[in-house]
Structures are given as C-alpha cells and as structure tokens.
C-alpha cells in the first residue's frame, strides 16, 4: 500500500500545532497534510472505560493506528493486526478497541448516535450487517444530512436507519451489542471526535444499564417509525 | 411572582409543534412564547440514570418544573419545593434531580463541561461556592465565549475556571461530587439540551469510575494551567 493510500484508507487526522510545537511527520505523509499533532483516545480501564490520551509535551504526536486488519476480514472474528504494509503503527489503540467491542456482535447491534461520520466505524457496522447481525440505527436528522455522514452508505448497504424530525437534537451516543454490552459516553462517532477531542466512552456489561438504554432505543425506534412522519400538513381527502 | 417573571426566572423553554400537534399553553404564558411543545429529562433508575422523556402524543406538553426552591436557600440543605407562587409545576423533574445531586456536595465539585449555559445549573454551582465547597471548572474555549455561557458569571463569583486552547474540543460532560459521585453522559449543561434534546445522564457512586474521571480531571486541570498558555509565540528576551 502506498503512503497516500495509507493516508486515505486509515483516515489519519491531525490538528494544527502552535508554531513552537510543530512535530515532524514521516516524510512520506508530510506532503499530504498540514503540520498537526496526533491525538487519539485510549483505554484506561480494561473493557470498561475509554478516555482520550492527553498530549505529551515531550512526544507531541500520538499516532493513530491502522485498523485495516480489523475491518478487512468479513466473516472472520476480529484478530490481531497482520499483513498490512501501510506506514501507520499497527498496535492497539482506543479506536481499535472500540471497533473490537463492536465487531464482537453476533446477533444484534443497536446504534443511537447524534453524529456518525467515522469511515472506520461505518465499515465495522457494514461488516456486521454482512455477517448477518441485525443492525438498527437511530440518528439525528440534521447531522445525517451533512457531508461525510455515514448514514447514506449504511442505508445503501441495506441497514435500517430511522431519524427524528424534531427541532431538538437526538443527542444520544450509545451502542448496544448483542443486548448485553452498553457503549456510551460523550463520543460522537466522527473522526474529529475520535482523534482531536477530549472524550470518554464507557463500555459496560451491566444488565440494568443495558435494559434501560435498550428501552430508550425501542421507544425512540417506534417513535421514529417513518409511517408516523409528518413533514407536511395532513391533507383531508374527500371521498 | 407574575407569570412573566416565572417565565424568565424558571427559564421555561419549548419547541415548535407541527401545525397538527399544537398544544395549548396556559393563557398567562401563551402571549410570551411561540407555540411549542415541552420536553424534559426524567429519572429512569433511582439515583443512577436520567433519560429524557419521550413525547406522549396524548399529552404533548411535558412541563418543565420550577426549581426556585432548590436554588433560593443558600446555607440550607436542598429540600422539597415550598412557597414559590409561580405558575410552573413544582413537582420533581429530572432537572431538579440533577440539581439535587449537585447541591448534595459538601466539600468539592469538579466540573468538566464542553458547554455550560443553563442558568439554573449555574446558580447551583454558585450556591455551592458560597457554601464553601471547593468548585473547579474546566470548559471548552470556543463554547465559553458564546452568548449565554455561565462561565463569565462563575469567574465573576470567584470560581476557578480553566479552559483549553486546543483546536479540538474539550468535549467531556461530567461532574464529580465530593470525590464520590460521578455524573456523566451526553448532556451538555444548556437549557436547549435539558429541555429539547434526547439525552442521557448517569449518576454513579462507583469508586473506580470516580477515580478514573477524577484522574482525567486532574490531568486536564494541570494541562490547562494558565501559566502554560501560549497564545502568542514565545519571545526570546535578551539580557
């Protein structure tokens, strides 16, 4: 894989450094991107909470890892990275852990997400759909219309998506895996949020929390049934 | 208290109804606001999780309650509503429960909030500061500059506030009460979010979660030390 492809396929993102903080990127990637600093989320408590990495003044770029190995094996359980020759690190990262938690789904995945534009997370959801996992997505009508949203791709792939038609935001950011694991927190599923923001994600196997969030999902799912949409004033047809 | 004052002091918010959904507001308030539908958050699991109310088609306006009783008693423990003659309901609501969880603080309150513009939550934080609780606030530099932010009022009251100077967002939305209770979720502390959005808030007394979020708070607090700010290129002074 060429560096440019690695850049695109791994969706490396960066943020601008102050002039005195500029860090050197590898020469193969430097020409394609502005000088920025890498950040990422990281897992702080095994299988329980993801908090973002803070910047280390001595090591200003925390490199986002390649997640191709996780995402290129439809039908196979997620395994350790292998075989990808791209120039990104292939070690574990918080994104890879989040992907792994999702890709563990065997029967169902409920997503209730204000914003969903991360290509890697989008590919993971499509992989699960291809594997026969029942995927349902609830999202916000405003954000899904923006460029970069994954919602159109998910719908094109045959995944059920419902959205609000409210003025308020559908601001949840949670996922439920196999009706057993709840993934929730501050993180919108965008590359910006994953790589640039300070965020937290909880991954909980607590039965009561899962039940409550699942109830919330089903409630919203029913409410957002497209047959109930009312974009236009109801017409009174004579007969 | 006159209806107009109640409207202002209780910061009632609404959202626009579709024409066929218009619900009647009480006559005393109707002239001041557009026709909208009330929503609110509600507590689903005792002292553990707050999820927003869904709209009920049979009862389109879920009325936000008055929280004056909680907020007008500096030096006293929070108690049941009494004495306020305003026209809003004085029953328990999710906002009042969130306020109660915060006002339970006796020694310390750490706030790490992307957005903070709710006047009621702002007053609660100021009350705690007046009571001698050590309050520290971390927020996002972009949001705090917007109209309606509570950050300026908190600073004016003598409360310590630190903010990022990053391009990425400080996107956490959590509070830690007395280093024992963690309040976290999707909810930004804005009236819009409290009353119009679908949101979730977890209130957890789990030692391990509190410890991890407190560590995250202390890490960010140190990093956002104003003496480390570098808005301008560093000058090399000769001597």
Short mmCIF file of C-alpha atoms in Angstrom, two decimals:
data_model
loop_
_atom_site.label_atom_id
_atom_site.label_comp_id
_atom_site.label_asym_id
_atom_site.label_seq_id
_atom_site.Cartn_x
_atom_site.Cartn_y
_atom_site.Cartn_z
CA UNK A 1 0.00 0.00 0.00
CA UNK A 2 1.35 3.44 -0.96
CA UNK A 3 1.63 6.14 1.69
CA UNK A 4 -1.17 8.13 0.04
CA UNK A 5 -3.44 5.11 0.18
CA UNK A 6 -2.46 4.50 3.76
CA UNK A 7 -3.35 8.11 4.50
CA UNK A 8 -6.73 7.72 2.90
CA UNK A 9 -7.60 4.24 4.00
CA UNK A 10 -6.60 4.76 7.56
CA UNK A 11 -8.21 8.20 7.67
CA UNK A 12 -5.42 9.69 9.64
CA UNK A 13 -6.41 13.02 11.13
CA UNK A 14 -4.36 15.66 12.79
CA UNK A 15 -4.66 19.05 14.34
CA UNK A 16 -2.64 22.16 13.91
CA UNK A 17 0.30 22.74 16.20
CA UNK A 18 1.29 26.06 17.58
CA UNK A 19 4.39 27.19 15.78
CA UNK A 20 6.70 26.29 18.63
CA UNK A 21 5.17 22.84 18.92
CA UNK A 22 5.48 21.64 15.37
CA UNK A 23 6.32 17.98 15.28
CA UNK A 24 7.80 16.20 12.32
CA UNK A 25 5.63 13.72 10.50
CA UNK A 26 7.13 10.93 8.48
CA UNK A 27 8.36 12.25 5.15
CA UNK A 28 6.05 10.01 3.15
CA UNK A 29 2.97 11.61 4.65
CA UNK A 30 4.18 15.12 5.27
CA UNK A 31 3.42 16.44 1.82
CA UNK A 32 -0.23 15.44 2.03
CA UNK A 33 -1.17 17.09 5.28
CA UNK A 34 -0.73 20.26 7.20
CA UNK A 35 1.56 20.12 10.22
CA UNK A 36 -0.61 18.88 13.01
CA UNK A 37 -0.38 16.89 16.19
CA UNK A 38 -1.81 13.43 16.56
CA UNK A 39 -4.16 12.62 19.33
CA UNK A 40 -6.24 9.56 20.00
CA UNK A 41 -8.49 8.04 22.58
CA UNK A 42 -7.10 5.33 24.80
CA UNK A 43 -8.43 2.63 27.02
CA UNK A 44 -7.87 3.37 30.70
CA UNK A 45 -9.69 0.51 32.34
CA UNK A 46 -9.86 -2.88 30.66
CA UNK A 47 -13.18 -3.29 28.88
CA UNK A 48 -14.76 -0.54 30.87
CA UNK A 49 -13.81 3.00 30.00
CA UNK A 50 -12.08 4.84 27.21
CA UNK A 51 -10.68 8.28 27.90
CA UNK A 52 -8.73 10.30 25.42
CA UNK A 53 -4.99 10.50 25.55
CA UNK A 54 -3.68 13.78 26.79
CA UNK A 55 -0.94 15.40 24.80
CA UNK A 56 2.55 14.72 25.99
CA UNK A 57 4.73 17.80 25.61
CA UNK A 58 7.74 15.59 25.10
CA UNK A 59 6.03 13.50 22.42
CA UNK A 60 3.66 15.77 20.62
CA UNK A 61 2.28 13.37 18.09
CA UNK A 62 0.30 10.41 19.28
CA UNK A 63 -0.10 8.43 16.10
CA UNK A 64 -3.44 6.96 15.13
CA UNK A 65 -3.07 3.28 14.37
CA UNK A 66 -4.07 1.34 11.28
CA UNK A 67 -7.33 -0.58 11.72
CA UNK A 68 -7.36 -2.30 8.34
CA UNK A 69 -6.75 -5.74 9.77
CA UNK A 70 -9.89 -5.49 11.87
CA UNK A 71 -12.01 -4.24 9.00
CA UNK A 72 -10.88 -6.40 6.10
CA UNK A 73 -11.95 -9.78 7.32
CA UNK A 74 -15.67 -10.25 6.71
CA UNK A 75 -16.95 -13.43 8.25
CA UNK A 76 -13.94 -13.83 10.46
CA UNK A 77 -13.71 -12.89 14.12
CA UNK A 78 -11.57 -9.82 14.78
CA UNK A 79 -7.97 -10.77 15.34
CA UNK A 80 -4.59 -9.12 15.80
CA UNK A 81 -3.29 -6.90 13.04
CA UNK A 82 -1.31 -8.67 10.36
CA UNK A 83 -0.24 -8.24 6.79
CA UNK A 84 -0.99 -4.54 6.17
CA UNK A 85 2.13 -2.83 4.83
CA UNK A 86 0.94 0.74 5.39
CA UNK A 87 3.13 3.14 7.28
CA UNK A 88 0.82 3.71 10.26
CA UNK A 89 1.51 1.90 13.53
CA UNK A 90 -0.38 -1.39 13.77
CA UNK A 91 -0.52 -1.52 17.54
CA UNK A 92 -3.66 -1.45 19.67
CA UNK A 93 -5.40 1.90 20.01
CA UNK A 94 -8.62 3.13 21.51
CA UNK A 95 -10.31 3.19 18.13
CA UNK A 96 -9.25 -0.40 17.52
CA UNK A 97 -10.61 -1.33 20.95
CA UNK A 98 -13.89 0.39 20.23
CA UNK A 99 -14.04 -1.39 16.87
CA UNK A 100 -13.28 -4.69 18.57
CA UNK A 101 -16.08 -4.16 21.10
CA UNK A 102 -18.49 -3.55 18.22
CA UNK A 103 -17.20 -6.35 16.00
CA UNK A 104 -17.79 -8.79 18.82
CA UNK A 105 -21.52 -8.58 17.99
CA UNK A 106 -23.01 -11.89 16.90
CA UNK A 107 -26.75 -11.27 16.89
CA UNK A 108 -27.73 -7.60 17.22
CA UNK A 109 -26.40 -4.07 17.27
CA UNK A 110 -28.46 -1.03 18.21
CA UNK A 111 -26.88 2.34 17.45
CA UNK A 112 -28.33 5.60 18.74
CA UNK A 113 -25.95 8.27 17.51
CA UNK A 114 -26.21 12.02 17.13
CA UNK A 115 -23.37 12.07 14.60
CA UNK A 116 -21.88 9.22 12.59
CA UNK A 117 -19.18 10.06 10.08
CA UNK A 118 -16.21 7.89 11.04
CA UNK A 119 -15.37 5.73 8.00
CA UNK A 120 -13.81 3.00 10.12
CA UNK A 121 -16.83 2.73 12.40
CA UNK A 122 -19.06 2.84 9.33
CA UNK A 123 -17.17 -0.05 7.78
CA UNK A 124 -17.40 -2.00 11.03
CA UNK A 125 -21.17 -1.60 11.08
CA UNK A 126 -21.41 -2.68 7.44
CA UNK A 127 -19.25 -5.72 8.20
CA UNK A 128 -21.61 -6.75 10.98
CA UNK A 129 -24.58 -6.32 8.66
CA UNK A 130 -22.85 -8.55 6.09
CA UNK A 131 -22.28 -11.15 8.78
CA UNK A 132 -25.99 -11.32 9.49
CA UNK A 133 -26.04 -9.25 12.65
CA UNK A 134 -29.33 -7.35 12.95
CA UNK A 135 -28.24 -3.72 12.86
CA UNK A 136 -30.61 -0.84 13.62
CA UNK A 137 -29.52 2.78 13.58
CA UNK A 138 -31.20 5.85 15.08
CA UNK A 139 -29.68 9.20 14.26
CA UNK A 140 -30.30 12.94 14.18
CA UNK A 141 -31.92 14.37 11.07
CA UNK A 142 -29.73 17.46 11.00
CA UNK A 143 -26.36 15.79 11.27
CA UNK A 144 -27.11 12.95 8.87
CA UNK A 145 -27.57 15.43 6.03
CA UNK A 146 -24.05 16.79 6.36
CA UNK A 147 -21.19 15.84 4.06
CA UNK A 148 -19.23 12.90 5.36
CA UNK A 149 -22.12 11.29 7.20
CA UNK A 150 -22.04 7.50 7.06
CA UNK A 151 -25.83 7.26 7.17
CA UNK A 152 -26.33 7.25 3.39
CA UNK A 153 -23.78 4.46 2.98
CA UNK A 154 -25.41 2.39 5.70
CA UNK A 155 -28.82 2.80 4.08
CA UNK A 156 -27.37 1.91 0.67
CA UNK A 157 -25.98 -1.25 2.25
CA UNK A 158 -29.50 -2.19 3.38
CA UNK A 159 -29.20 -1.24 7.03
CA UNK A 160 -32.31 0.08 8.75
CA UNK A 161 -31.96 3.71 9.79
CA UNK A 162 -34.53 5.91 11.47
CA UNK A 163 -34.21 9.56 12.39
CA UNK A 164 -36.04 12.26 14.27
CA UNK A 165 -37.98 15.09 12.76
CA UNK A 166 -37.72 17.21 15.87
CA UNK A 167 -36.22 20.63 16.36
CA UNK A 168 -34.33 19.35 19.37
CA UNK A 169 -31.36 17.06 18.82
CA UNK A 170 -31.34 13.29 19.13
CA UNK A 171 -28.16 13.73 21.16
CA UNK A 172 -27.54 10.21 22.49
CA UNK A 173 -24.27 8.49 21.60
CA UNK A 174 -24.71 4.87 22.56
CA UNK A 175 -24.49 1.38 21.13
CA UNK A 176 -25.83 -1.91 22.47
CA UNK A 177 -24.04 -5.09 21.43
CA UNK A 178 -25.99 -8.37 21.50
CA UNK A 179 -28.31 -6.81 24.09
CA UNK A 180 -25.55 -7.42 26.63
CA UNK A 181 -22.97 -4.65 26.33
CA UNK A 182 -23.63 -0.92 26.52
CA UNK A 183 -21.19 1.52 24.91
CA UNK A 184 -21.97 5.13 25.84
CA UNK A 185 -20.31 8.42 26.65
CA UNK A 186 -19.50 11.80 25.17
CA UNK A 187 -18.06 10.49 21.91
CA UNK A 188 -19.81 11.26 18.65
CA UNK A 189 -18.73 8.75 16.03
CA UNK A 190 -16.74 11.22 13.98
CA UNK A 191 -13.07 11.24 13.11
CA UNK A 192 -12.84 14.73 14.57
CA UNK A 193 -14.11 13.48 17.91
CA UNK A 194 -12.05 10.29 17.94
CA UNK A 195 -8.79 11.94 17.10
CA UNK A 196 -8.97 15.59 18.12
CA UNK A 197 -11.33 15.91 21.07
CA UNK A 198 -11.19 15.02 24.72
CA UNK A 199 -13.85 12.37 25.07
CA UNK A 200 -14.94 9.49 27.26
CA UNK A 201 -16.59 6.20 26.39
CA UNK A 202 -17.91 3.67 28.88
CA UNK A 203 -18.19 0.00 27.90
CA UNK A 204 -20.46 -1.70 30.43
CA UNK A 205 -21.88 -5.17 30.74
CA UNK A 206 -24.30 -4.11 33.45
CA UNK A 207 -27.70 -5.75 32.89
CA UNK A 208 -29.72 -2.87 34.34
CA UNK A 209 -27.98 -0.18 32.30
CA UNK A 210 -28.32 -2.25 29.14
CA UNK A 211 -32.01 -2.76 29.82
CA UNK A 212 -32.68 0.95 30.35
CA UNK A 213 -30.79 2.06 27.27
CA UNK A 214 -32.44 -0.69 25.22
CA UNK A 215 -35.84 0.52 26.39
CA UNK A 216 -34.87 4.03 25.38
CA UNK A 217 -33.78 2.72 21.98
CA UNK A 218 -37.03 0.81 21.38
CA UNK A 219 -39.06 3.82 22.48
CA UNK A 220 -37.29 6.10 20.01
CA UNK A 221 -37.30 3.42 17.29
CA UNK A 222 -41.07 3.24 17.47
CA UNK A 223 -41.49 6.97 17.64
CA UNK A 224 -39.31 7.47 14.57
CA UNK A 225 -41.27 4.92 12.52
CA UNK A 226 -41.37 6.51 9.04
CA UNK A 227 -45.10 5.87 8.76
CA UNK A 228 -45.50 8.41 11.55
CA UNK A 229 -43.50 11.14 9.85
CA UNK A 230 -45.43 14.31 9.21
CA UNK A 231 -43.27 16.59 7.12
CA UNK A 232 -46.33 18.14 5.51
CA UNK A 233 -49.67 19.16 6.96
CA UNK A 234 -52.10 16.28 6.76
CA UNK A 235 -54.47 16.51 3.83
CA UNK A 236 -58.11 15.84 4.37
CA UNK A 237 -59.13 13.78 1.36
CA UNK A 238 -62.79 13.87 0.39
CA UNK A 239 -64.45 10.69 -0.80
CA UNK B 1 -44.42 36.20 41.25
CA UNK B 2 -46.01 37.32 37.98
CA UNK B 3 -46.29 34.90 35.06
CA UNK B 4 -43.72 36.89 33.08
CA UNK B 5 -41.26 36.66 35.97
CA UNK B 6 -41.96 32.99 36.34
CA UNK B 7 -41.26 32.59 32.66
CA UNK B 8 -37.95 34.33 33.00
CA UNK B 9 -36.86 33.03 36.36
CA UNK B 10 -37.70 29.45 35.60
CA UNK B 11 -36.24 29.65 32.10
CA UNK B 12 -39.02 27.68 30.58
CA UNK B 13 -38.13 26.53 27.08
CA UNK B 14 -40.22 25.00 24.38
CA UNK B 15 -40.02 23.76 20.84
CA UNK B 16 -42.21 24.37 17.87
CA UNK B 17 -45.05 21.98 17.22
CA UNK B 18 -46.15 20.87 13.82
CA UNK B 19 -49.41 22.55 12.98
CA UNK B 20 -51.50 19.47 13.71
CA UNK B 21 -49.75 18.97 17.04
CA UNK B 22 -50.23 22.37 18.57
CA UNK B 23 -50.92 22.13 22.24
CA UNK B 24 -52.44 24.85 24.31
CA UNK B 25 -50.26 26.60 26.80
CA UNK B 26 -51.70 28.32 29.80
CA UNK B 27 -53.11 31.68 28.80
CA UNK B 28 -50.82 33.60 31.12
CA UNK B 29 -47.72 32.36 29.29
CA UNK B 30 -49.04 31.96 25.80
CA UNK B 31 -48.53 35.54 24.74
CA UNK B 32 -44.85 35.45 25.60
CA UNK B 33 -43.80 32.39 23.64
CA UNK B 34 -44.32 30.71 20.32
CA UNK B 35 -46.44 27.58 20.31
CA UNK B 36 -44.08 24.83 21.26
CA UNK B 37 -44.04 21.50 22.99
CA UNK B 38 -42.47 20.97 26.39
CA UNK B 39 -39.96 18.26 26.91
CA UNK B 40 -37.81 17.40 29.85
CA UNK B 41 -35.41 14.77 31.03
CA UNK B 42 -36.60 12.27 33.56
CA UNK B 43 -35.04 9.90 36.02
CA UNK B 44 -35.49 6.28 35.00
CA UNK B 45 -33.45 4.48 37.61
CA UNK B 46 -33.25 5.82 41.14
CA UNK B 47 -30.04 7.78 41.60
CA UNK B 48 -28.46 6.11 38.64
CA UNK B 49 -29.59 7.21 35.21
CA UNK B 50 -31.50 10.08 33.69
CA UNK B 51 -33.02 9.63 30.26
CA UNK B 52 -35.14 12.21 28.54
CA UNK B 53 -38.89 11.89 28.42
CA UNK B 54 -40.28 10.88 25.09
CA UNK B 55 -43.16 12.88 23.81
CA UNK B 56 -46.56 11.48 24.54
CA UNK B 57 -48.93 12.04 21.62
CA UNK B 58 -51.82 12.25 24.04
CA UNK B 59 -50.08 14.79 26.23
CA UNK B 60 -47.89 16.89 24.03
CA UNK B 61 -46.51 19.25 26.58
CA UNK B 62 -44.30 17.91 29.33
CA UNK B 63 -43.94 20.92 31.54
CA UNK B 64 -40.61 21.97 32.94
CA UNK B 65 -40.83 22.41 36.67
CA UNK B 66 -39.88 25.35 38.83
CA UNK B 67 -36.54 24.87 40.60
CA UNK B 68 -36.57 28.08 42.61
CA UNK B 69 -37.00 26.32 45.94
CA UNK B 70 -33.80 24.39 45.41
CA UNK B 71 -31.84 27.43 44.36
CA UNK B 72 -33.00 30.06 46.80
CA UNK B 73 -31.77 28.59 50.04
CA UNK B 74 -28.05 29.27 50.45
CA UNK B 75 -26.66 27.58 53.50
CA UNK B 76 -29.56 25.21 53.78
CA UNK B 77 -29.69 21.65 52.54
CA UNK B 78 -31.89 21.18 49.46
CA UNK B 79 -35.44 20.42 50.44
CA UNK B 80 -38.83 20.00 48.86
CA UNK B 81 -40.29 22.91 46.95
CA UNK B 82 -42.30 25.34 49.01
CA UNK B 83 -43.51 28.86 48.90
CA UNK B 84 -42.92 29.81 45.26
CA UNK B 85 -46.14 31.18 43.79
CA UNK B 86 -45.07 30.97 40.13
CA UNK B 87 -47.29 29.19 37.64
CA UNK B 88 -44.91 26.39 36.73
CA UNK B 89 -45.39 22.95 38.29
CA UNK B 90 -43.39 22.49 41.48
CA UNK B 91 -43.11 18.74 41.28
CA UNK B 92 -39.91 16.74 40.94
CA UNK B 93 -38.27 16.77 37.50
CA UNK B 94 -35.06 15.49 36.04
CA UNK B 95 -33.50 18.93 36.22
CA UNK B 96 -34.45 19.19 39.88
CA UNK B 97 -32.91 15.75 40.47
CA UNK B 98 -29.74 16.76 38.69
CA UNK B 99 -29.65 19.95 40.76
CA UNK B 100 -30.22 17.92 43.91
CA UNK B 101 -27.35 15.57 43.07
CA UNK B 102 -25.07 18.58 42.64
CA UNK B 103 -26.34 20.51 45.66
CA UNK B 104 -25.54 17.49 47.82
CA UNK B 105 -21.87 18.49 47.56
CA UNK B 106 -20.28 19.34 50.89
CA UNK B 107 -16.56 19.55 50.17
CA UNK B 108 -15.73 19.57 46.45
CA UNK B 109 -17.19 19.78 42.98
CA UNK B 110 -15.21 19.19 39.80
CA UNK B 111 -16.94 20.18 36.57
CA UNK B 112 -15.58 19.24 33.16
CA UNK B 113 -18.09 20.60 30.68
CA UNK B 114 -17.99 21.32 26.97
CA UNK B 115 -20.92 23.74 27.25
CA UNK B 116 -22.36 25.43 30.32
CA UNK B 117 -25.17 27.91 29.79
CA UNK B 118 -28.03 26.64 31.97
CA UNK B 119 -28.90 29.45 34.41
CA UNK B 120 -30.28 27.02 36.99
CA UNK B 121 -27.17 24.85 36.95
CA UNK B 122 -25.04 28.00 37.04
CA UNK B 123 -26.88 29.22 40.13
CA UNK B 124 -26.45 25.83 41.77
CA UNK B 125 -22.70 25.96 41.23
CA UNK B 126 -22.54 29.49 42.63
CA UNK B 127 -24.57 28.39 45.66
CA UNK B 128 -22.08 25.62 46.35
CA UNK B 129 -19.20 28.08 46.04
CA UNK B 130 -20.94 30.39 48.54
CA UNK B 131 -21.32 27.45 50.92
CA UNK B 132 -17.56 26.88 50.90
CA UNK B 133 -17.48 23.91 48.56
CA UNK B 134 -14.27 23.90 46.52
CA UNK B 135 -15.50 24.27 42.96
CA UNK B 136 -13.23 23.83 39.96
CA UNK B 137 -14.45 24.16 36.38
CA UNK B 138 -12.84 23.01 33.14
CA UNK B 139 -14.51 24.06 29.92
CA UNK B 140 -14.03 24.48 26.19
CA UNK B 141 -12.58 27.75 24.98
CA UNK B 142 -14.88 28.02 21.97
CA UNK B 143 -18.16 27.47 23.75
CA UNK B 144 -17.38 29.64 26.76
CA UNK B 145 -17.12 32.70 24.52
CA UNK B 146 -20.68 32.37 23.25
CA UNK B 147 -23.58 34.45 24.49
CA UNK B 148 -25.38 32.84 27.39
CA UNK B 149 -22.38 30.98 28.73
CA UNK B 150 -22.31 30.79 32.52
CA UNK B 151 -18.52 30.79 32.62
CA UNK B 152 -18.14 34.57 32.94
CA UNK B 153 -20.61 34.65 35.85
CA UNK B 154 -18.78 31.82 37.60
CA UNK B 155 -15.46 33.59 37.23
CA UNK B 156 -17.00 36.84 38.46
CA UNK B 157 -18.19 34.95 41.53
CA UNK B 158 -14.62 33.88 42.23
CA UNK B 159 -14.83 30.32 40.99
CA UNK B 160 -11.73 28.83 39.41
CA UNK B 161 -12.18 28.11 35.71
CA UNK B 162 -9.64 26.69 33.27
CA UNK B 163 -10.07 26.09 29.56
CA UNK B 164 -8.28 24.52 26.65
CA UNK B 165 -6.51 26.35 23.89
CA UNK B 166 -6.73 23.42 21.51
CA UNK B 167 -8.35 23.19 18.12
CA UNK B 168 -10.08 20.01 19.20
CA UNK B 169 -12.98 20.26 21.63
CA UNK B 170 -12.85 19.61 25.37
CA UNK B 171 -15.98 17.54 24.86
CA UNK B 172 -16.44 15.88 28.26
CA UNK B 173 -19.67 16.49 30.17
CA UNK B 174 -19.05 15.23 33.66
CA UNK B 175 -19.17 16.34 37.28
CA UNK B 176 -17.66 14.78 40.38
CA UNK B 177 -19.36 15.47 43.71
CA UNK B 178 -17.29 15.19 46.91
CA UNK B 179 -14.95 12.83 45.03
CA UNK B 180 -17.59 10.15 45.50
CA UNK B 181 -20.29 10.59 42.86
CA UNK B 182 -19.75 10.76 39.11
CA UNK B 183 -22.34 12.47 36.92
CA UNK B 184 -21.67 11.90 33.22
CA UNK B 185 -23.40 11.30 29.90
CA UNK B 186 -24.41 13.05 26.70
CA UNK B 187 -25.91 16.13 28.35
CA UNK B 188 -24.30 19.49 27.82
CA UNK B 189 -25.38 21.84 30.60
CA UNK B 190 -27.53 24.02 28.37
CA UNK B 191 -31.23 24.77 28.54
CA UNK B 192 -31.54 23.60 24.94
CA UNK B 193 -30.11 20.21 25.84
CA UNK B 194 -32.04 19.84 29.09
CA UNK B 195 -35.40 20.67 27.65
CA UNK B 196 -35.32 19.99 23.91
CA UNK B 197 -32.87 17.16 23.24
CA UNK B 198 -32.86 13.44 23.83
CA UNK B 199 -30.09 12.97 26.35
CA UNK B 200 -28.81 10.60 28.99
CA UNK B 201 -27.05 11.23 32.29
CA UNK B 202 -25.55 8.59 34.53
CA UNK B 203 -25.16 9.24 38.25
CA UNK B 204 -22.74 6.67 39.63
CA UNK B 205 -21.20 6.10 43.04
CA UNK B 206 -18.72 3.57 41.67
CA UNK B 207 -15.28 4.14 43.22
CA UNK B 208 -13.34 3.01 40.17
CA UNK B 209 -15.25 5.20 37.72
CA UNK B 210 -14.94 8.19 40.04
CA UNK B 211 -11.20 7.60 40.36
CA UNK B 212 -10.66 7.42 36.60
CA UNK B 213 -12.70 10.51 35.84
CA UNK B 214 -11.02 12.37 38.69
CA UNK B 215 -7.63 11.44 37.27
CA UNK B 216 -8.77 12.72 33.89
CA UNK B 217 -9.93 15.94 35.55
CA UNK B 218 -6.62 16.48 37.39
CA UNK B 219 -4.65 15.74 34.22
CA UNK B 220 -6.61 18.33 32.23
CA UNK B 221 -6.58 20.80 35.14
CA UNK B 222 -2.78 20.73 35.19
CA UNK B 223 -2.50 20.90 31.44
CA UNK B 224 -4.80 23.94 31.28
CA UNK B 225 -2.82 25.82 33.93
CA UNK B 226 -2.89 29.43 32.65
CA UNK B 227 0.84 29.76 33.18
CA UNK B 228 1.23 27.22 30.38
CA UNK B 229 -0.93 29.09 27.89
CA UNK B 230 0.86 30.08 24.72
CA UNK B 231 -1.46 32.28 22.72
CA UNK B 232 1.46 34.17 21.27
CA UNK B 233 4.84 32.95 20.00
CA UNK B 234 7.29 32.93 22.85
CA UNK B 235 9.55 35.95 22.92
CA UNK B 236 13.24 35.45 23.41
CA UNK B 237 14.22 38.21 25.77
CA UNK B 238 17.84 39.31 25.69
CA UNK B 239 19.56 40.22 28.94
#
